[in-house]
Structures are given as C-alpha cells and as structure tokens.
Amino acid sequence: SYSIDRSIRNWDQKRKQWLKHHPNFAGSTDTRVLIVTGSQPGVCRHPSGDHLQLRLFKNKVDYARIHGHEIFYNNALLHPKMTGFWAKYPLVKSAMLAHPEAEWVWWVDSDAVFTDMEFKLPLEKYDNYNLVVHGWSHAVYDEKSWTGLNAGVFLIRNCQWSMELVEAWTRMGPQSPDYQKWGKTQKSLLKDKLYPESDDQAALIYLLLKENERWGKKIYLESEYNLEGYWLALVDKLNNITGRYMEIEQKVGDLRRRHAEKVSEYYGMVREEYLKDVVRRPFVIHFTGCEPCTGDHNPTYTWEACWNGMQKALNFADNQVLRRFGFVHPDLLDSSLVSPLPFDFPLV
Ligand code: UDP
Ligand code: MN
C-alpha cells in the first residue's frame, strides 16, 4: 500500500527490478528528476488566490519544459489529517513509488518561483547524498535556528533511505498520536520557532540535531545558490534588464533604421549587461509566509508587498520565457502589458 501509515521495505531492490523490466529508461535514470508540487483541494479564500496559483504553476511548467523534467501537480489530500505543508510528504512518498524511473523527486512549494530559467541543478555534487535542502550548518547545528534550513524546496533521492526518512519525518506529523508532544519538543529545541504546533521544517532540523548519526551524512545543506531564497531579501534586487533594453530600443527609435551601426553598439551594451545580470539572478524565490491562497499572510508584512513581490518575480521569470517568443513585460509590476521585441533583439 502507498499509504503513509505503511512502511516500505526493500525499495532499492524492487526499484532495480522494475528498471530491469523497463530497459527503455536504462542509462538516463541517475539524472532523471520529477518535479512534484501541489496545492489545497478547495477554492482559494483570497479572491486573487487561484489566479496566483495558476501563475505560480505556469512558472514551474515553463522551467520543467525548458529542462526536460516531468512535473506532477497534486491537489488531493493523500492523508486526511496531513493538511497544509504536511500534505507534501505522503505525496512525495507516492511519487517515488509511482515513478521508479525517476532518480530524484524535487518538491517545490506552490509559493516558490523559478527566477532563473536557465539554471540547472548541479546533480553531480549530490552523488553521495539523498536529501538536498537549502540551509546553513552553523545556523542548524550551532544556533539551533528554526530558519537554519527551509523545507519549501528539496531534492530527495528515490531510494529506501528516503522512504525511511519520510517515515521518521512524518512521525512528528498531525496524523501521529504524538503530534502535540512533538510540538512542545520542537519548540524547546528551536527557540525561534514561531508557532507551537509541530511542523515539517522543525521536524527535519530535529532529525539532524537528535538523530544525526542515522541521517546526517546523507543530507546536504545547500547554500552556494538559492535552491530557494527568502522573498523579502530578493525581490527588490530583480532587475528588469529586458525592460531597460526596451527603453533603449524606444529611445533609439527611427535611429535604428538610419544608423544601423549605432543600434548594434547599443545591443552590444545590452548583451553585456544581460550577461552580468544572469550571474546575479536568484534561482528560486520562495514567498514563504505570504499565503497567496488564503491571504492569511504573516502580519509582519502587507498583502501588497507579497502581491507586488510575486508580480515582480513571476514577470521577471516570464520575461526569460517570452523573449524567445518575441515579447517582453516592460514593467515587472504590470502583468497585462507586453511589448514586442525587435527581430534583431539579441537573445544572448
Ligand atoms: N500544500 C499542498 N496541499 C495543501 C496545502 C499545501 O500541497 O493542501 C503545499 C503547497 O505547495 C504549499 C506547501 O504545501 O506551498 C507549503 O505550505 P506553505 O507554502 O503555505 O508554507 P510556507 O512556505 O509559507 O511556510
Ligand atoms: Mn512555501
């Protein structure tokens, strides 16, 4: 049974057996990544919630298409008690079982946006690991901070170890008779944990701190790039580079016809600026605490800040997609407006 209450045994052997009977997958399995994401079963309470969910999903579909990853979107609760962020664990478990051909399952929260459409996961780096999350070891191990890692985006290897990790992880979930107790344990371990109920992020940190010999050496805390990054620190840095080129383009106006060499000079500058911007752009921006579906955002920021941040990130990402189609959002805050790019616009 795929149910979260049942243990999976010998998955490595079963998976190997399956792959033997499906030789069409041979050779490419160790780099095969299945993106898994999802959202709540019902209508969003905030009037803009479902619109945001659609745009957030479109962004993931774009990234998946560009990189040849399969993507699975789920909005059913696979365990009736595992709601909210806990919903992803029965789903990740089922996805590993349903897709033996995938070496990695890549969970991406619905409120996370790919803002670098060209960046590829450095999978070779994770050869000796089974779980990759964004985090910092000093913040986890020395500071024992609740935000020492973020559970909104993670890569989990499709193997028996991962089945057992999910089991240990979800032992602290709302379907467990010890749920209340785990909340207290986590809160006393992680002083900066915001709320008293047991949560998945605290649960993972608990496993790293308290059961390190069992799990620690297979868990990689990634901090070299934004596997996910906190939106408040990142959205203001998004530079509408393509929009600025459009301004140049407009300024150049009819000059482009009469002084063709001037235009290519401008485009040279454009390309240079673009290349500089590419190295600076964050990979994934996570709108944690914004709660786009319910609108019950963290009271330390406004809905408007969340909304504007999401528009900026989504249009910034969409510009990287649309430019191939010959269009651009010149204003990152105005999703409805697009301008055509000139035929000779440099795509780098
Ligand atoms: N989620 C889901 N089904 C649900 C509710 C939530 O799959 O019924 C997923 C959704 O992708 C969401 C994630 O769980 O992004 C984690 O919740 P949220 O992003 O609200 O938590 P935060 O990142 O703000 O702490
Ligand atoms: Mn989230």
Tab-separated table of C-alpha atoms and ligand atoms in Angstrom:
chain	number	residue	atom	x	y	z
A	1	SER	CA	0.000	0.000	0.000
A	2	TYR	CA	1.193	3.524	-0.830
A	3	SER	CA	-0.368	4.864	2.365
A	4	ILE	CA	1.840	6.946	4.636
A	5	ASP	CA	0.987	4.631	7.576
A	6	ARG	CA	2.660	1.634	5.918
A	7	SER	CA	6.391	1.087	5.844
A	8	ILE	CA	8.072	0.406	2.519
A	9	ARG	CA	10.704	-2.331	2.568
A	10	ASN	CA	13.428	-3.271	0.080
A	11	TRP	CA	12.591	-0.395	-2.226
A	12	ASP	CA	16.104	-0.333	-3.697
A	13	GLN	CA	15.808	-3.968	-4.852
A	14	LYS	CA	12.223	-3.504	-6.070
A	15	ARG	CA	13.161	-0.395	-7.964
A	16	LYS	CA	16.177	-2.122	-9.549
A	17	GLN	CA	13.920	-4.998	-10.590
A	18	TRP	CA	11.425	-2.592	-12.137
A	19	LEU	CA	14.193	-0.839	-14.081
A	20	LYS	CA	15.392	-4.207	-15.403
A	21	HIS	CA	11.940	-4.780	-16.864
A	22	HIS	CA	11.795	-1.282	-18.333
A	23	PRO	CA	15.085	-1.090	-20.225
A	24	ASN	CA	13.945	1.979	-22.164
A	25	PHE	CA	14.911	4.022	-19.086
A	26	ALA	CA	18.380	2.489	-18.826
A	27	GLY	CA	21.272	4.911	-18.935
A	28	SER	CA	19.396	8.073	-18.146
A	29	THR	CA	17.954	7.226	-14.754
A	30	ASP	CA	20.529	8.832	-12.468
A	31	THR	CA	19.788	12.315	-13.809
A	32	ARG	CA	16.033	11.853	-14.095
A	33	VAL	CA	14.225	14.398	-11.943
A	34	LEU	CA	10.480	14.508	-11.343
A	35	ILE	CA	9.201	17.875	-10.107
A	36	VAL	CA	6.350	17.476	-7.642
A	37	THR	CA	4.221	20.349	-6.406
A	38	GLY	CA	0.631	20.988	-5.435
A	39	SER	CA	-1.949	22.941	-3.528
A	40	GLN	CA	-5.065	22.629	-1.402
A	41	PRO	CA	-8.135	20.710	-2.686
A	42	GLY	CA	-10.598	23.603	-2.446
A	43	VAL	CA	-11.176	27.080	-3.842
A	44	CYS	CA	-8.776	29.728	-2.523
A	45	ARG	CA	-10.263	32.032	0.094
A	46	HIS	CA	-8.435	35.105	-1.164
A	47	PRO	CA	-10.098	36.392	-4.375
A	48	SER	CA	-6.698	36.521	-6.164
A	49	GLY	CA	-5.534	33.182	-4.751
A	50	ASP	CA	-6.456	30.873	-7.616
A	51	HIS	CA	-5.097	33.333	-10.179
A	52	LEU	CA	-1.787	33.377	-8.282
A	53	GLN	CA	-1.747	29.574	-8.032
A	54	LEU	CA	-2.205	29.375	-11.808
A	55	ARG	CA	0.663	31.766	-12.489
A	56	LEU	CA	2.868	30.031	-9.920
A	57	PHE	CA	2.131	26.711	-11.615
A	58	LYS	CA	2.762	28.136	-15.102
A	59	ASN	CA	6.189	29.241	-13.894
A	60	LYS	CA	7.025	25.669	-12.821
A	61	VAL	CA	5.696	24.199	-16.059
A	62	ASP	CA	7.930	26.623	-18.006
A	63	TYR	CA	11.009	25.615	-16.008
A	64	ALA	CA	10.187	21.913	-16.333
A	65	ARG	CA	9.588	22.174	-20.103
A	66	ILE	CA	12.834	24.075	-20.705
A	67	HIS	CA	14.854	21.468	-18.775
A	68	GLY	CA	13.011	18.335	-19.850
A	69	HIS	CA	11.778	17.452	-16.361
A	70	GLU	CA	8.445	15.780	-15.839
A	71	ILE	CA	6.126	17.607	-13.480
A	72	PHE	CA	3.304	16.316	-11.295
A	73	TYR	CA	0.775	18.647	-9.689
A	74	ASN	CA	-1.395	17.289	-6.918
A	75	ASN	CA	-4.282	18.916	-5.116
A	76	ALA	CA	-5.733	15.915	-3.295
A	77	LEU	CA	-5.019	15.297	0.375
A	78	LEU	CA	-3.446	11.839	0.398
A	79	HIS	CA	-3.952	11.614	4.147
A	80	PRO	CA	-6.991	13.419	5.580
A	81	LYS	CA	-5.107	14.645	8.642
A	82	MET	CA	-1.994	15.729	6.771
A	83	THR	CA	-3.122	19.153	5.632
A	84	GLY	CA	-1.125	22.290	4.800
A	85	PHE	CA	2.638	21.766	4.488
A	86	TRP	CA	2.313	18.223	5.850
A	87	ALA	CA	0.407	17.288	2.653
A	88	LYS	CA	3.635	17.063	0.674
A	89	TYR	CA	5.064	14.021	2.492
A	90	PRO	CA	2.500	11.341	1.586
A	91	LEU	CA	2.682	12.825	-1.908
A	92	VAL	CA	6.474	12.635	-2.136
A	93	LYS	CA	6.331	9.034	-0.932
A	94	SER	CA	3.689	8.114	-3.542
A	95	ALA	CA	5.622	9.929	-6.258
A	96	MET	CA	8.754	7.869	-5.523
A	97	LEU	CA	6.714	4.657	-5.752
A	98	ALA	CA	4.785	5.728	-8.836
A	99	HIS	CA	7.944	6.828	-10.678
A	100	PRO	CA	10.702	4.248	-10.203
A	101	GLU	CA	12.362	5.690	-13.321
A	102	ALA	CA	12.969	8.999	-11.512
A	103	GLU	CA	16.198	9.090	-9.500
A	104	TRP	CA	15.170	12.297	-7.772
A	105	VAL	CA	11.875	13.753	-6.671
A	106	TRP	CA	12.091	17.518	-6.499
A	107	TRP	CA	9.490	19.005	-4.203
A	108	VAL	CA	8.761	22.678	-4.955
A	109	ASP	CA	6.240	24.595	-2.803
A	110	SER	CA	3.469	26.255	-4.765
A	111	ASP	CA	4.615	29.641	-3.440
A	112	ALA	CA	8.147	29.247	-4.838
A	113	VAL	CA	9.054	30.886	-8.184
A	114	PHE	CA	11.858	29.870	-10.543
A	115	THR	CA	13.525	33.193	-11.312
A	116	ASP	CA	16.456	31.797	-13.290
A	117	MET	CA	15.028	29.751	-16.125
A	118	GLU	CA	18.482	28.728	-17.354
A	119	PHE	CA	19.992	27.410	-14.113
A	120	LYS	CA	20.398	23.628	-13.931
A	121	LEU	CA	20.642	21.590	-10.752
A	122	PRO	CA	24.298	20.625	-10.092
A	123	LEU	CA	23.343	16.953	-9.610
A	124	GLU	CA	26.961	15.615	-9.716
A	125	LYS	CA	27.543	17.492	-6.481
A	126	TYR	CA	24.873	15.389	-4.748
A	127	ASP	CA	26.172	11.947	-5.748
A	128	ASN	CA	26.760	10.942	-2.121
A	129	TYR	CA	23.584	12.477	-0.723
A	130	ASN	CA	19.929	11.510	-0.587
A	131	LEU	CA	18.333	14.754	0.543
A	132	VAL	CA	19.266	18.273	-0.518
A	133	VAL	CA	17.741	21.317	1.209
A	134	HIS	CA	18.637	24.979	1.301
A	135	GLY	CA	20.339	25.692	4.624
A	136	TRP	CA	23.435	26.544	6.623
A	137	SER	CA	25.096	24.123	9.018
A	138	HIS	CA	26.154	26.802	11.539
A	139	ALA	CA	22.530	28.005	11.754
A	140	VAL	CA	21.268	24.454	12.228
A	141	TYR	CA	23.949	22.967	14.471
A	142	ASP	CA	25.337	25.982	16.394
A	143	GLU	CA	22.401	28.376	16.520
A	144	LYS	CA	19.715	25.678	16.514
A	145	SER	CA	17.596	28.046	14.478
A	146	TRP	CA	14.206	27.179	13.002
A	147	THR	CA	15.222	29.031	9.835
A	148	GLY	CA	18.583	27.244	9.622
A	149	LEU	CA	17.130	25.357	6.672
A	150	ASN	CA	13.971	25.659	4.610
A	151	ALA	CA	11.721	22.719	3.790
A	152	GLY	CA	9.856	24.502	0.962
A	153	VAL	CA	12.095	23.115	-1.777
A	154	PHE	CA	14.042	19.869	-1.567
A	155	LEU	CA	15.516	17.126	-3.672
A	156	ILE	CA	15.008	13.609	-2.385
A	157	ARG	CA	16.606	10.544	-3.938
A	158	ASN	CA	14.231	7.766	-4.897
A	159	CYS	CA	15.586	5.049	-2.595
A	160	GLN	CA	14.900	3.017	0.558
A	161	TRP	CA	16.781	5.508	2.755
A	162	SER	CA	14.333	8.218	1.647
A	163	MET	CA	11.332	6.001	2.428
A	164	GLU	CA	12.697	5.622	5.939
A	165	LEU	CA	13.472	9.320	6.248
A	166	VAL	CA	9.897	10.242	5.267
A	167	GLU	CA	8.684	7.767	7.877
A	168	ALA	CA	10.855	9.298	10.618
A	169	TRP	CA	9.986	12.823	9.457
A	170	THR	CA	6.226	12.263	9.446
A	171	ARG	CA	6.301	10.569	12.835
A	172	MET	CA	6.005	14.180	14.027
A	173	GLY	CA	3.011	14.951	11.767
A	174	PRO	CA	-0.666	15.652	12.617
A	175	GLN	CA	-1.679	12.041	11.827
A	176	SER	CA	0.528	10.849	14.679
A	177	PRO	CA	-0.856	10.295	18.201
A	178	ASP	CA	2.265	12.113	19.484
A	179	TYR	CA	1.655	15.276	17.440
A	180	GLN	CA	1.054	17.519	20.494
A	181	LYS	CA	4.143	16.218	22.247
A	182	TRP	CA	6.321	16.822	19.165
A	183	GLY	CA	5.223	20.446	19.002
A	184	LYS	CA	6.498	21.001	22.531
A	185	THR	CA	9.742	19.121	21.886
A	186	GLN	CA	10.445	21.177	18.750
A	187	LYS	CA	9.604	24.451	20.450
A	188	SER	CA	12.007	23.786	23.309
A	189	LEU	CA	14.758	22.712	20.915
A	190	LEU	CA	14.331	25.626	18.466
A	191	LYS	CA	13.797	28.813	20.439
A	192	ASP	CA	12.895	30.929	17.393
A	193	LYS	CA	10.174	28.557	16.150
A	194	LEU	CA	7.149	30.778	15.531
A	195	TYR	CA	4.211	28.568	16.480
A	196	PRO	CA	3.586	25.732	18.961
A	197	GLU	CA	2.347	23.030	16.511
A	198	SER	CA	4.817	20.524	15.156
A	199	ASP	CA	5.935	21.461	11.626
A	200	ASP	CA	7.936	19.733	8.914
A	201	GLN	CA	10.853	22.163	8.939
A	202	ALA	CA	11.345	21.836	12.697
A	203	ALA	CA	10.950	18.062	12.316
A	204	LEU	CA	13.808	17.872	9.813
A	205	ILE	CA	16.057	20.029	11.998
A	206	TYR	CA	15.152	17.778	14.934
A	207	LEU	CA	16.343	14.737	12.965
A	208	LEU	CA	19.600	16.492	12.071
A	209	LEU	CA	20.250	17.511	15.674
A	210	LYS	CA	18.973	14.487	17.563
A	211	GLU	CA	19.377	11.597	15.144
A	212	ASN	CA	22.385	12.859	13.271
A	213	GLU	CA	24.275	9.566	13.146
A	214	ARG	CA	21.250	7.996	11.402
A	215	TRP	CA	20.508	10.780	8.849
A	216	GLY	CA	23.155	13.489	8.900
A	217	LYS	CA	25.713	12.184	6.449
A	218	LYS	CA	23.202	11.777	3.612
A	219	ILE	CA	21.646	15.218	3.986
A	220	TYR	CA	23.260	18.085	2.092
A	221	LEU	CA	22.654	21.656	3.219
A	222	GLU	CA	22.978	23.724	0.061
A	223	SER	CA	23.988	27.354	0.470
A	224	GLU	CA	26.009	28.063	-2.673
A	225	TYR	CA	22.948	29.135	-4.633
A	226	ASN	CA	19.292	29.819	-3.886
A	227	LEU	CA	17.709	26.377	-4.085
A	228	GLU	CA	15.076	28.574	-2.524
A	229	GLY	CA	15.569	32.067	-1.123
A	230	TYR	CA	13.560	34.305	1.167
A	231	TRP	CA	11.498	36.668	-0.998
A	232	LEU	CA	11.855	39.778	1.200
A	233	ALA	CA	15.614	39.743	0.749
A	234	LEU	CA	15.471	39.123	-3.007
A	235	VAL	CA	12.579	40.769	-4.850
A	236	ASP	CA	13.996	44.283	-4.718
A	237	LYS	CA	17.123	43.068	-6.455
A	238	LEU	CA	15.257	41.783	-9.506
A	239	ASN	CA	16.437	43.952	-12.303
A	240	ASN	CA	14.160	44.323	-15.271
A	241	ILE	CA	17.049	44.118	-17.638
A	242	THR	CA	14.926	43.294	-20.686
A	243	GLY	CA	12.624	46.196	-19.854
A	244	ARG	CA	15.589	48.530	-19.805
A	245	TYR	CA	16.648	47.325	-23.229
A	246	MET	CA	13.178	48.119	-24.449
A	247	GLU	CA	13.620	51.675	-23.193
A	248	ILE	CA	16.872	51.915	-25.100
A	249	GLU	CA	15.103	50.473	-28.112
A	250	GLN	CA	12.361	53.072	-27.873
A	251	LYS	CA	14.886	55.872	-27.441
A	252	VAL	CA	16.817	54.676	-30.451
A	253	GLY	CA	13.519	54.813	-32.378
A	254	ASP	CA	13.967	55.602	-36.038
A	255	LEU	CA	17.686	55.894	-35.415
A	256	ARG	CA	17.809	52.154	-35.830
A	257	ARG	CA	16.864	52.428	-39.471
A	258	ARG	CA	19.182	55.281	-40.300
A	259	HIS	CA	22.169	54.364	-38.139
A	260	ALA	CA	22.261	50.611	-38.042
A	261	GLU	CA	25.789	50.526	-36.594
A	262	LYS	CA	24.656	52.629	-33.570
A	263	VAL	CA	21.908	50.110	-32.823
A	264	SER	CA	24.280	47.177	-32.806
A	265	GLU	CA	26.515	49.166	-30.457
A	266	TYR	CA	23.542	49.539	-28.103
A	267	TYR	CA	22.755	45.887	-28.410
A	268	GLY	CA	26.355	45.123	-27.507
A	269	MET	CA	25.802	47.012	-24.259
A	270	VAL	CA	22.522	45.222	-23.760
A	271	ARG	CA	24.178	41.840	-24.105
A	272	GLU	CA	26.959	42.755	-21.698
A	273	GLU	CA	24.502	43.973	-19.077
A	274	TYR	CA	22.399	40.899	-19.562
A	275	LEU	CA	25.333	38.573	-19.002
A	276	LYS	CA	26.257	40.449	-15.821
A	277	ASP	CA	22.688	40.113	-14.609
A	278	VAL	CA	22.500	36.392	-15.325
A	279	VAL	CA	25.195	35.605	-12.730
A	280	ARG	CA	23.363	37.637	-10.113
A	281	ARG	CA	19.890	36.318	-10.528
A	282	PRO	CA	18.495	34.076	-7.787
A	283	PHE	CA	17.424	30.579	-8.829
A	284	VAL	CA	14.226	30.260	-6.781
A	285	ILE	CA	12.374	32.898	-4.761
A	286	HIS	CA	10.131	31.477	-2.062
A	287	PHE	CA	7.159	33.563	-0.905
A	288	THR	CA	7.097	31.902	2.452
A	289	GLY	CA	4.618	33.475	4.844
A	290	CYS	CA	2.678	35.165	2.032
A	291	GLU	CA	-0.055	32.505	1.896
A	292	PRO	CA	-1.265	33.561	-1.578
A	293	CYS	CA	-4.238	31.190	-1.475
A	294	THR	CA	-5.819	32.150	1.826
A	295	GLY	CA	-4.356	35.641	2.091
A	296	ASP	CA	-3.548	34.906	5.746
A	297	HIS	CA	-0.063	36.298	5.350
A	298	ASN	CA	2.436	36.762	8.152
A	299	PRO	CA	1.398	40.026	9.888
A	300	THR	CA	4.925	41.435	9.683
A	301	TYR	CA	4.332	42.261	6.011
A	302	THR	CA	1.434	43.553	3.953
A	303	TRP	CA	-0.558	41.729	1.285
A	304	GLU	CA	0.520	44.447	-1.129
A	305	ALA	CA	4.205	43.694	-0.502
A	306	CYS	CA	3.535	39.996	-1.127
A	307	TRP	CA	1.449	40.710	-4.227
A	308	ASN	CA	3.982	43.125	-5.739
A	309	GLY	CA	6.834	40.772	-4.920
A	310	MET	CA	5.084	37.880	-6.661
A	311	GLN	CA	4.250	40.008	-9.719
A	312	LYS	CA	7.881	41.086	-9.983
A	313	ALA	CA	9.228	37.550	-9.637
A	314	LEU	CA	6.660	35.992	-11.999
A	315	ASN	CA	7.107	38.650	-14.705
A	316	PHE	CA	10.889	38.585	-14.307
A	317	ALA	CA	10.790	34.832	-14.917
A	318	ASP	CA	8.227	35.152	-17.690
A	319	ASN	CA	10.472	37.651	-19.499
A	320	GLN	CA	13.081	34.904	-19.805
A	321	VAL	CA	10.405	32.733	-21.439
A	322	LEU	CA	8.646	35.389	-23.529
A	323	ARG	CA	11.810	36.814	-25.091
A	324	ARG	CA	12.100	33.638	-27.184
A	325	PHE	CA	8.545	34.286	-28.348
A	326	GLY	CA	9.486	37.860	-29.215
A	327	PHE	CA	7.770	39.682	-26.340
A	328	VAL	CA	8.600	41.308	-23.012
A	329	HIS	CA	6.825	42.687	-19.952
A	330	PRO	CA	8.424	46.156	-19.930
A	331	ASP	CA	7.065	46.823	-16.426
A	332	LEU	CA	7.515	43.967	-13.946
A	333	LEU	CA	4.560	45.172	-11.896
A	334	ASP	CA	2.184	45.198	-14.862
A	335	SER	CA	1.422	41.623	-15.915
A	336	SER	CA	-1.148	42.564	-18.532
A	337	LEU	CA	1.226	44.646	-20.642
A	338	VAL	CA	3.643	43.112	-23.132
A	339	SER	CA	5.683	44.760	-25.888
A	340	PRO	CA	7.061	43.086	-29.000
A	341	LEU	CA	10.833	42.760	-29.253
A	342	PRO	CA	12.572	43.838	-32.475
A	343	PHE	CA	13.556	40.989	-34.806
A	344	ASP	CA	17.230	41.668	-34.296
A	345	PHE	CA	16.999	41.747	-30.480
A	346	PRO	CA	19.962	39.832	-29.012
A	347	LEU	CA	18.927	36.618	-27.269
A	348	VAL	CA	22.497	36.173	-25.963
B	1	UDP	N1	0.256	22.264	0.001
B	1	UDP	C1	-0.326	21.171	-0.629
B	1	UDP	N2	-1.600	20.826	-0.309
B	1	UDP	C2	-2.318	21.511	0.615
B	1	UDP	C3	-1.723	22.637	1.236
B	1	UDP	C4	-0.428	22.972	0.920
B	1	UDP	O1	0.311	20.534	-1.462
B	1	UDP	O2	-3.465	21.141	0.871
B	1	UDP	C5	1.642	22.629	-0.350
B	1	UDP	C6	1.736	23.891	-1.200
B	1	UDP	O3	2.565	23.623	-2.315
B	1	UDP	C7	2.398	24.878	-0.265
B	1	UDP	C8	3.209	23.969	0.630
B	1	UDP	O4	2.374	22.862	0.831
B	1	UDP	O5	3.220	25.800	-0.950
B	1	UDP	C9	3.706	24.523	1.949
B	1	UDP	O6	2.846	25.422	2.541
B	1	UDP	P1	3.160	26.997	2.559
B	1	UDP	O7	3.880	27.374	1.313
B	1	UDP	O8	1.886	27.687	2.848
B	1	UDP	O9	4.125	27.156	3.779
B	1	UDP	P2	5.232	28.277	3.963
B	1	UDP	O10	6.246	28.060	2.907
B	1	UDP	O11	4.549	29.619	3.813
B	1	UDP	O12	5.766	28.021	5.332
B	2	MN	MN	6.027	27.866	0.913
